[in-house]
Amino acid sequence: MAVSNSEIAAVFERIADLLEIQGDNPFRIRAYRNAARTVQGLSRSLADMVAKDEALEELPTIGKDLAAKIREIVKTGSLRKLSQLESSVSPGMVNLLKVPGLGPKRLRKLRDYLNVHDLDTLEKAARQGRLRQVPGFGAKTEKNILRELQDLQLRTRRFLWAEVEDLAEQLVAYLRRQPGVKQVEMAGSYRRRRETVGDLDILVSASRGSGIMDAFIGFAAVERVISRGSTRSTVVLRTGLQVDLRVVPQVSFGAAWHYFTGSKAHNIAVRVMGIQRGWKVNEYGIFDKEGQRIAGRTEKEIYSLMGMEWIPPELREKRGELEAAAEGRLPRLIVEEDLRGDLHCHTTRSDGQDSLEAMARAARDLGHDYLAITEHSQHLRVAGGLTADELLAHCDAIDALNERMKGIRLLKGLEVDILEDGSLDMPDQVLQRLDICLGAIHSGFSLAADQQTERVIRAMDHPAFNVLAHPTARLMGRRAACALDMERIMDAALERGCYLELNAQPRRLDLNDVYCRMAKERGLKVALSTDAHSTGQLSYQRYGVAQARRGWLEKKDVLNTADLKHLLRALRR
DNA sequence: GCCGTTTTCGGCCCGACTGTTTTCAGTCG
């Protein structure tokens, strides 16, 4: 299959790493990193654009040279420039860049003085006390590096957003209770609602001498302190999660909140806009030529001075949000209240933990108008998949419950396995009885991309098929996404009147943000579903909504914002 | 390597903290 955008982005990142080790021009290195980010966030396939001979140079951060490199990668599957670089740098050096505190300059020094060229030689040199002999290094640096080497596995791990949610809320509540504290807010990728976070960024304004830093460092879950200053401190919690705290004056709070929310690329772009207007932008505000602060108290001030609407944090990835804000065409992002029901859940009849009735009541309590009951099919034996007869009996049970229960409509559904040949794991006449049919891949994850794509499209050919559940089948941190030609699948879904799911399970969040936007741009609606396996998980909609917002989705882009009547109509192909 | 409402050359975001220096380089976010 054609080279994916992610692969092209990885090539550029790799080149940037290697150039960095070589001590190349930092701006060239940044150009490669910027390009990698652009490529990663694109909602069209570059291979496709190359095939159609479109002008890649018109993409931001892609100039003549990088456009040629993209074409080379697409056409030959490799890049000569990368091969050349790989052969001139020891392969272990790139790993060394991941050690916190080690940048390209120190790295080169260690290589030149001690012949350090990978993690092993670094550790050996540090243990033997040889690092401290290198100019610019001392005993403390040596000790820190040894410690970082030990923690490397832990520190390079990213956490699921939902994994840190409780802790983040506790920490914010704890800080808000401290005397003299005026405002405490989460920033960083946590606030932007990225599906995973590498650390937490917290912003505080407090009166002078409030002792907020001591309080922060004294938080019960803190394991060690990395740095401690008067305005900024960094700690590591027992879970390995790093937390940064910044203290700023209230007049700067908006500027600081904006700055520490990021993303980095978004911030740099805003600063450049400031420079073009003759201002200086930093975390303390926007300053004119005389050094007078002309904005800073709120984020809205910052954006409005730049001639823009306030941009929701989920959009701040430098993927066109600044242009949209300047032109007043930011999307009106979906909110949880827009959802009218849930289209994917399980009960004890397959692998759920709660009964049909309990799930129905819980959904009604959440204000849902409808809930689709979608057990597994028999091919998925480990999850208690249903045979045809069992499904028919379950449909009867759902009908019966619908008779007696008011305030919510249960939809008869199924999460049917898409078998390796693209057929569905349930007889046609049984599928006909359903209100909604989700198809999902639960086996054969590693098929080649064109085979996998054909398999899915063949499944969608079935007239009963409505929604492709968790399309790539990824489990973050556990299983990679299936190789799929998502553009073809989306086009096929549109032609057939099918939909793709955004599965709200925190480890899935599948579709991801880029694919959500790709769907929106094609006019393909997304089904936002929890795949709840218990009553408590019905509230996972909030995770799905966050992902949808990152994908620029509005109410109209999501299938289950429709009322029951329109939903049922949309499910008739 | 990219980019242009000062510019097709000469810029490229900006500040905090640490550790090693003895006024600052390196790293990080």
XYZ file of C-alpha atoms in Angstrom, chain A residues 32-477:
446
model
C 12.079 19.155 9.509
C 10.186 18.928 12.790
C 7.623 21.470 11.635
C 7.161 19.543 8.436
C 6.730 16.294 10.370
C 3.957 17.926 12.391
C 2.250 19.292 9.303
C 2.351 15.903 7.625
C 1.057 14.125 10.711
C -1.900 16.456 11.022
C -2.919 16.427 7.376
C -6.386 15.142 6.602
C -5.376 13.992 3.135
C -2.904 11.342 2.130
C 0.313 12.707 0.670
C 0.729 9.593 -1.442
C -2.579 10.453 -3.028
C -1.560 14.067 -3.581
C 1.675 12.922 -5.202
C -0.233 10.511 -7.421
C -2.470 13.359 -8.560
C 0.572 15.569 -9.020
C -0.737 18.236 -6.670
C 1.440 21.117 -5.465
C 2.835 19.965 -2.114
C 4.722 23.258 -1.890
C 1.481 24.989 -1.035
C 1.262 23.154 2.265
C 2.579 25.219 5.163
C 6.157 24.412 6.239
C 6.681 22.423 3.039
C 8.939 24.130 0.520
C 10.562 23.019 -2.673
C 13.124 20.797 -1.013
C 10.796 18.984 1.368
C 8.197 18.565 -1.352
C 10.806 16.806 -3.458
C 11.723 14.628 -0.482
C 8.082 13.665 0.045
C 7.825 12.688 -3.614
C 10.958 10.628 -3.300
C 9.592 8.779 -0.275
C 6.237 8.137 -1.934
C 7.749 6.938 -5.198
C 10.690 4.898 -3.921
C 9.649 4.030 -0.379
C 12.866 5.492 1.008
C 14.940 8.639 1.139
C 18.603 8.872 0.181
C 19.213 11.760 2.553
C 18.079 9.611 5.478
C 20.239 6.650 4.466
C 23.258 8.917 4.233
C 22.622 10.329 7.685
C 22.004 6.908 9.206
C 25.360 5.705 7.980
C 27.237 8.615 9.511
C 25.753 8.466 13.034
C 25.939 5.496 15.396
C 22.456 4.081 15.781
C 22.498 4.267 19.576
C 23.021 8.029 19.607
C 19.393 8.817 18.864
C 18.326 7.023 22.046
C 20.669 9.210 24.040
C 18.697 12.282 23.008
C 15.802 10.863 25.007
C 17.719 11.163 28.266
C 16.389 14.310 29.993
C 19.171 16.806 30.462
C 21.157 15.539 27.519
C 20.924 17.665 24.424
C 22.928 17.612 21.225
C 25.837 19.681 22.513
C 26.525 17.686 25.651
C 26.021 14.518 23.665
C 28.693 15.431 21.156
C 31.032 16.385 23.951
C 30.554 13.000 25.601
C 31.143 11.267 22.315
C 34.312 13.221 21.612
C 35.807 12.930 25.094
C 34.598 9.503 26.235
C 33.457 7.749 23.061
C 29.935 7.500 24.485
C 27.730 6.327 21.621
C 24.731 4.566 23.160
C 22.885 4.087 26.442
C 25.241 1.334 27.617
C 28.456 3.261 27.087
C 26.854 6.295 28.736
C 25.847 4.320 31.803
C 29.249 2.687 32.083
C 31.055 6.022 31.865
C 28.732 7.549 34.462
C 29.178 4.632 36.882
C 32.943 4.861 36.552
C 32.821 8.542 37.427
C 34.254 9.596 34.113
C 31.492 12.022 33.120
C 32.623 14.541 35.704
C 36.011 14.746 34.016
C 34.496 16.255 30.906
C 34.616 20.075 30.835
C 31.236 21.524 31.684
C 30.169 18.373 33.516
C 30.360 17.899 37.277
C 29.520 15.353 39.924
C 25.934 16.532 40.119
C 25.301 16.230 36.426
C 26.768 12.746 36.510
C 24.464 11.737 39.327
C 21.434 13.216 37.579
C 22.202 11.384 34.373
C 22.523 8.074 36.214
C 19.169 8.682 37.824
C 17.554 9.605 34.511
C 18.928 6.430 32.959
C 17.227 4.413 35.659
C 13.937 6.216 35.197
C 14.071 6.330 31.424
C 11.417 3.668 30.839
C 9.051 5.268 33.303
C 9.640 8.816 32.145
C 9.256 8.221 28.439
C 5.875 6.598 29.003
C 2.833 8.626 28.122
C -0.333 8.288 30.153
C -3.854 7.967 28.861
C -5.731 11.187 29.468
C -8.308 9.332 31.498
C -5.589 7.704 33.626
C -4.449 11.057 34.993
C -7.866 12.689 35.234
C -8.468 11.888 38.915
C -4.991 12.901 39.955
C -5.183 16.153 38.017
C -8.474 17.038 39.658
C -7.164 16.187 43.119
C -4.049 18.244 42.609
C -5.977 21.240 41.360
C -8.422 20.993 44.268
C -5.508 20.696 46.706
C -3.794 23.771 45.301
C -7.031 25.756 45.326
C -7.357 25.096 49.040
C -3.995 26.713 49.799
C -4.066 30.144 51.449
C -3.371 33.136 49.230
C -4.218 31.262 46.037
C -6.302 33.209 43.542
C -6.587 30.960 40.534
C -5.475 27.444 39.602
C -5.919 25.948 36.136
C -4.711 22.977 34.172
C -2.788 23.780 30.993
C -0.702 21.782 28.515
C -1.789 18.767 26.542
C -4.154 17.831 29.356
C -6.182 20.967 28.681
C -5.956 20.438 24.937
C -7.446 17.014 25.639
C -4.853 15.020 23.795
C -5.585 11.317 24.053
C -2.380 10.806 26.000
C -0.340 13.191 28.129
C 3.369 13.120 28.906
C 3.141 15.407 31.919
C 0.800 17.813 33.672
C 1.130 21.591 33.498
C -0.554 23.614 36.184
C -0.824 27.369 36.353
C -1.358 29.327 39.557
C -1.717 32.923 40.579
C -1.210 33.587 44.252
C -0.444 36.479 46.528
C 3.160 37.163 47.415
C 4.624 34.873 50.046
C 1.732 32.434 49.851
C 4.038 29.448 50.145
C 2.384 27.832 47.169
C 5.613 26.220 45.980
C 6.126 24.537 49.327
C 2.574 23.309 49.235
C 3.075 21.948 45.732
C 6.246 20.110 46.626
C 4.541 18.830 49.762
C 1.671 17.219 47.832
C 1.303 13.660 49.096
C 1.904 11.906 45.774
C 5.198 13.726 45.051
C 8.131 11.357 44.885
C 10.942 13.745 44.035
C 11.646 17.306 43.071
C 13.410 17.947 39.792
C 13.624 21.716 40.060
C 12.322 24.352 42.364
C 12.269 28.039 41.599
C 10.187 31.000 42.706
C 7.941 30.930 39.650
C 8.409 27.416 38.354
C 8.884 23.980 39.862
C 8.891 20.452 38.522
C 8.178 17.268 40.441
C 7.756 13.603 39.632
C 4.882 11.735 41.238
C 5.064 8.138 42.412
C 3.295 6.996 39.255
C 6.156 8.439 37.201
C 4.030 11.332 36.029
C 5.880 14.630 35.844
C 4.087 17.791 36.961
C 5.142 21.365 36.256
C 3.786 24.249 38.265
C 4.068 27.854 37.153
C 3.188 30.833 39.268
C 2.313 34.072 37.489
C 0.763 37.388 38.498
C -2.946 37.765 37.888
C -2.397 40.475 35.232
C -0.511 37.879 33.216
C -2.775 34.931 33.853
C -4.411 34.832 30.419
C -1.106 35.174 28.597
C 0.463 32.480 30.742
C -2.523 30.177 30.421
C -2.402 30.576 26.689
C 1.320 30.016 26.605
C 1.354 26.944 28.833
C -1.608 25.398 27.095
C 0.300 25.308 23.809
C 0.698 23.615 21.545
C 4.209 24.762 20.967
C 3.583 25.217 17.254
C 0.433 27.225 17.973
C 2.323 29.457 20.415
C 5.170 30.130 18.047
C 2.712 31.119 15.355
C 0.991 33.551 17.727
C 4.318 35.062 18.737
C 5.257 35.533 15.120
C 1.935 37.297 14.536
C 2.856 39.588 17.416
C 6.277 40.330 15.978
C 4.667 41.245 12.659
C 2.613 43.831 14.509
C 5.665 45.187 16.308
C 4.852 43.581 19.659
C 6.545 41.145 21.951
C 4.535 38.160 23.148
C 5.602 36.118 26.139
C 3.908 34.363 29.034
C 3.494 37.680 30.839
C 1.480 39.367 28.155
C 1.657 41.235 24.899
C 3.915 44.282 25.023
C 4.106 47.184 22.595
C 7.275 48.926 21.398
C 7.470 50.985 24.590
C 7.306 47.826 26.651
C 3.778 48.578 27.844
C 1.579 45.604 28.506
C -1.394 45.805 26.146
C -2.957 42.427 26.920
C -2.500 39.528 29.278
C -5.219 39.176 31.871
C -7.386 36.816 29.834
C -6.869 34.568 26.838
C -9.644 36.379 25.052
C -7.621 39.614 25.244
C -4.655 37.900 23.632
C -6.637 36.500 20.743
C -8.724 39.581 20.251
C -5.655 41.825 20.003
C -4.462 39.532 17.211
C -7.819 39.980 15.504
C -9.111 36.534 16.346
C -11.904 34.798 18.177
C -10.968 32.827 21.269
C -9.773 29.415 20.129
C -10.878 26.352 22.105
C -7.808 24.522 23.495
C -8.654 21.310 21.619
C -8.001 23.117 18.327
C -4.654 24.666 19.232
C -2.476 22.380 17.171
C -1.567 24.739 14.322
C -3.781 22.881 11.925
C -5.519 25.894 10.453
C -7.226 27.130 13.622
C -5.473 30.511 13.568
C -6.612 31.251 10.027
C -10.117 30.063 10.852
C -10.227 32.251 13.956
C -9.016 35.297 12.032
C -11.719 34.767 9.424
C -14.431 34.086 11.985
C -15.040 30.560 10.778
C -14.075 28.460 13.756
C -16.306 25.404 14.104
C -18.986 25.423 16.788
C -17.577 22.365 18.480
C -19.849 19.627 19.709
C -20.637 19.495 23.444
C -21.851 16.558 25.499
C -25.368 17.956 25.691
C -25.712 17.669 21.903
C -25.729 13.879 22.146
C -29.169 12.287 22.291
C -28.141 8.708 22.904
C -25.528 6.008 22.708
C -25.112 3.541 19.850
C -22.804 0.891 21.295
C -22.925 -0.977 24.612
C -22.846 -4.450 26.124
C -24.775 -6.163 28.892
C -24.224 -9.349 30.870
C -25.677 -11.171 27.869
C -22.214 -10.940 26.274
C -19.222 -9.435 28.077
C -20.807 -6.506 29.927
C -21.026 -6.286 33.696
C -24.570 -4.992 34.118
C -27.961 -6.283 33.110
C -30.017 -5.038 30.221
C -32.382 -3.272 32.549
C -29.587 -1.684 34.596
C -27.974 -0.333 31.449
C -31.291 1.022 30.227
C -32.000 2.772 33.515
C -28.503 4.249 33.686
C -28.782 5.591 30.146
C -32.179 7.078 30.911
C -30.751 8.708 34.038
C -28.084 10.309 31.867
C -30.888 11.820 29.778
C -30.431 9.622 26.730
C -33.385 9.235 24.376
C -32.088 5.943 23.036
C -29.502 3.271 23.698
C -28.399 0.625 21.225
C -27.757 -2.785 22.763
C -24.949 -4.277 20.721
C -23.637 -7.588 22.049
C -20.872 -9.528 20.355
C -21.489 -12.260 17.784
C -20.485 -15.870 18.320
C -17.131 -15.660 16.580
C -15.890 -13.702 19.572
C -16.304 -16.561 22.023
C -14.099 -15.041 24.720
C -16.567 -12.182 24.980
C -19.643 -14.386 25.181
C -20.658 -13.754 21.587
C -24.262 -14.638 20.686
C -25.459 -17.287 18.241
C -28.321 -16.494 15.884
C -30.890 -18.036 18.216
C -29.471 -16.296 21.238
C -29.561 -12.964 19.455
C -33.188 -13.488 18.449
C -34.072 -14.278 22.053
C -32.166 -11.203 23.179
C -34.125 -9.100 20.682
C -37.331 -10.423 22.258
C -36.047 -9.421 25.677
C -35.253 -5.927 24.378
C -38.718 -5.617 22.836
C -40.252 -6.692 26.125
C -38.252 -4.164 28.097
C -39.172 -1.428 25.637
C -42.812 -2.286 26.337
C -42.516 -1.773 30.048
C -39.915 0.961 30.316
C -40.735 4.578 29.640
C -38.374 7.439 28.924
C -35.885 5.622 26.764
C -35.947 3.560 23.613
C -33.640 0.558 23.379
C -32.425 -0.270 19.897
C -31.891 -3.885 18.916
C -28.329 -4.063 17.721
C -25.273 -6.222 17.335
C -21.543 -5.717 17.205
C -20.960 -8.343 14.593
C -17.524 -9.692 13.798
C -16.231 -8.936 10.340
C -14.688 -12.262 9.364
C -11.457 -12.401 7.433
C -13.202 -12.720 4.100
C -15.333 -9.658 4.818
C -18.519 -11.592 5.557
C -20.527 -10.931 8.703
C -20.722 -13.409 11.561
C -24.541 -13.670 11.589
C -27.145 -14.961 9.113
C -28.781 -12.320 6.893
C -32.321 -12.962 8.071
C -31.309 -12.384 11.686
C -29.500 -9.155 10.822
C -32.716 -7.955 9.195
C -34.458 -7.885 12.526
C -32.004 -5.349 13.970
C -32.372 -1.584 14.282
C -28.639 -1.106 14.043
C -25.717 -3.243 12.991
C -22.166 -2.401 14.006
C -19.372 -4.260 12.261
C -16.012 -4.701 13.923
C -12.646 -6.327 13.434
C -11.690 -8.529 16.378
C -9.236 -10.847 14.651
C -6.798 -10.779 11.782
C -5.457 -7.399 12.876
C -2.240 -7.733 10.973
C -3.556 -8.223 7.446
C -1.811 -6.163 4.814
C -3.422 -2.792 4.267
C -5.068 -3.445 0.927
C -6.418 -6.775 2.148
C -7.709 -5.236 5.367
C -9.301 -2.388 3.436
C -11.002 -4.797 1.033
C -12.243 -6.819 3.976
C -13.901 -3.810 5.576
C -15.405 -2.515 2.345
C -16.808 -5.949 1.572
C -18.438 -5.961 4.998
C -19.982 -2.571 4.286
C -21.406 -4.005 1.068
C -23.803 -5.987 3.248
C -27.124 -4.115 3.211
C -27.575 -4.473 6.971
C -24.235 -2.866 7.838
C -24.538 0.561 9.509
C -21.462 1.526 11.510
C -17.823 0.462 11.437
C -17.026 0.163 15.143
C -13.588 1.204 16.461
C -12.332 1.352 12.874
C -8.599 0.786 13.330
C -9.001 -1.553 16.350
C -6.086 0.136 18.063
C -5.587 -0.112 21.820
C -3.253 2.654 22.850
C -0.149 1.340 24.527
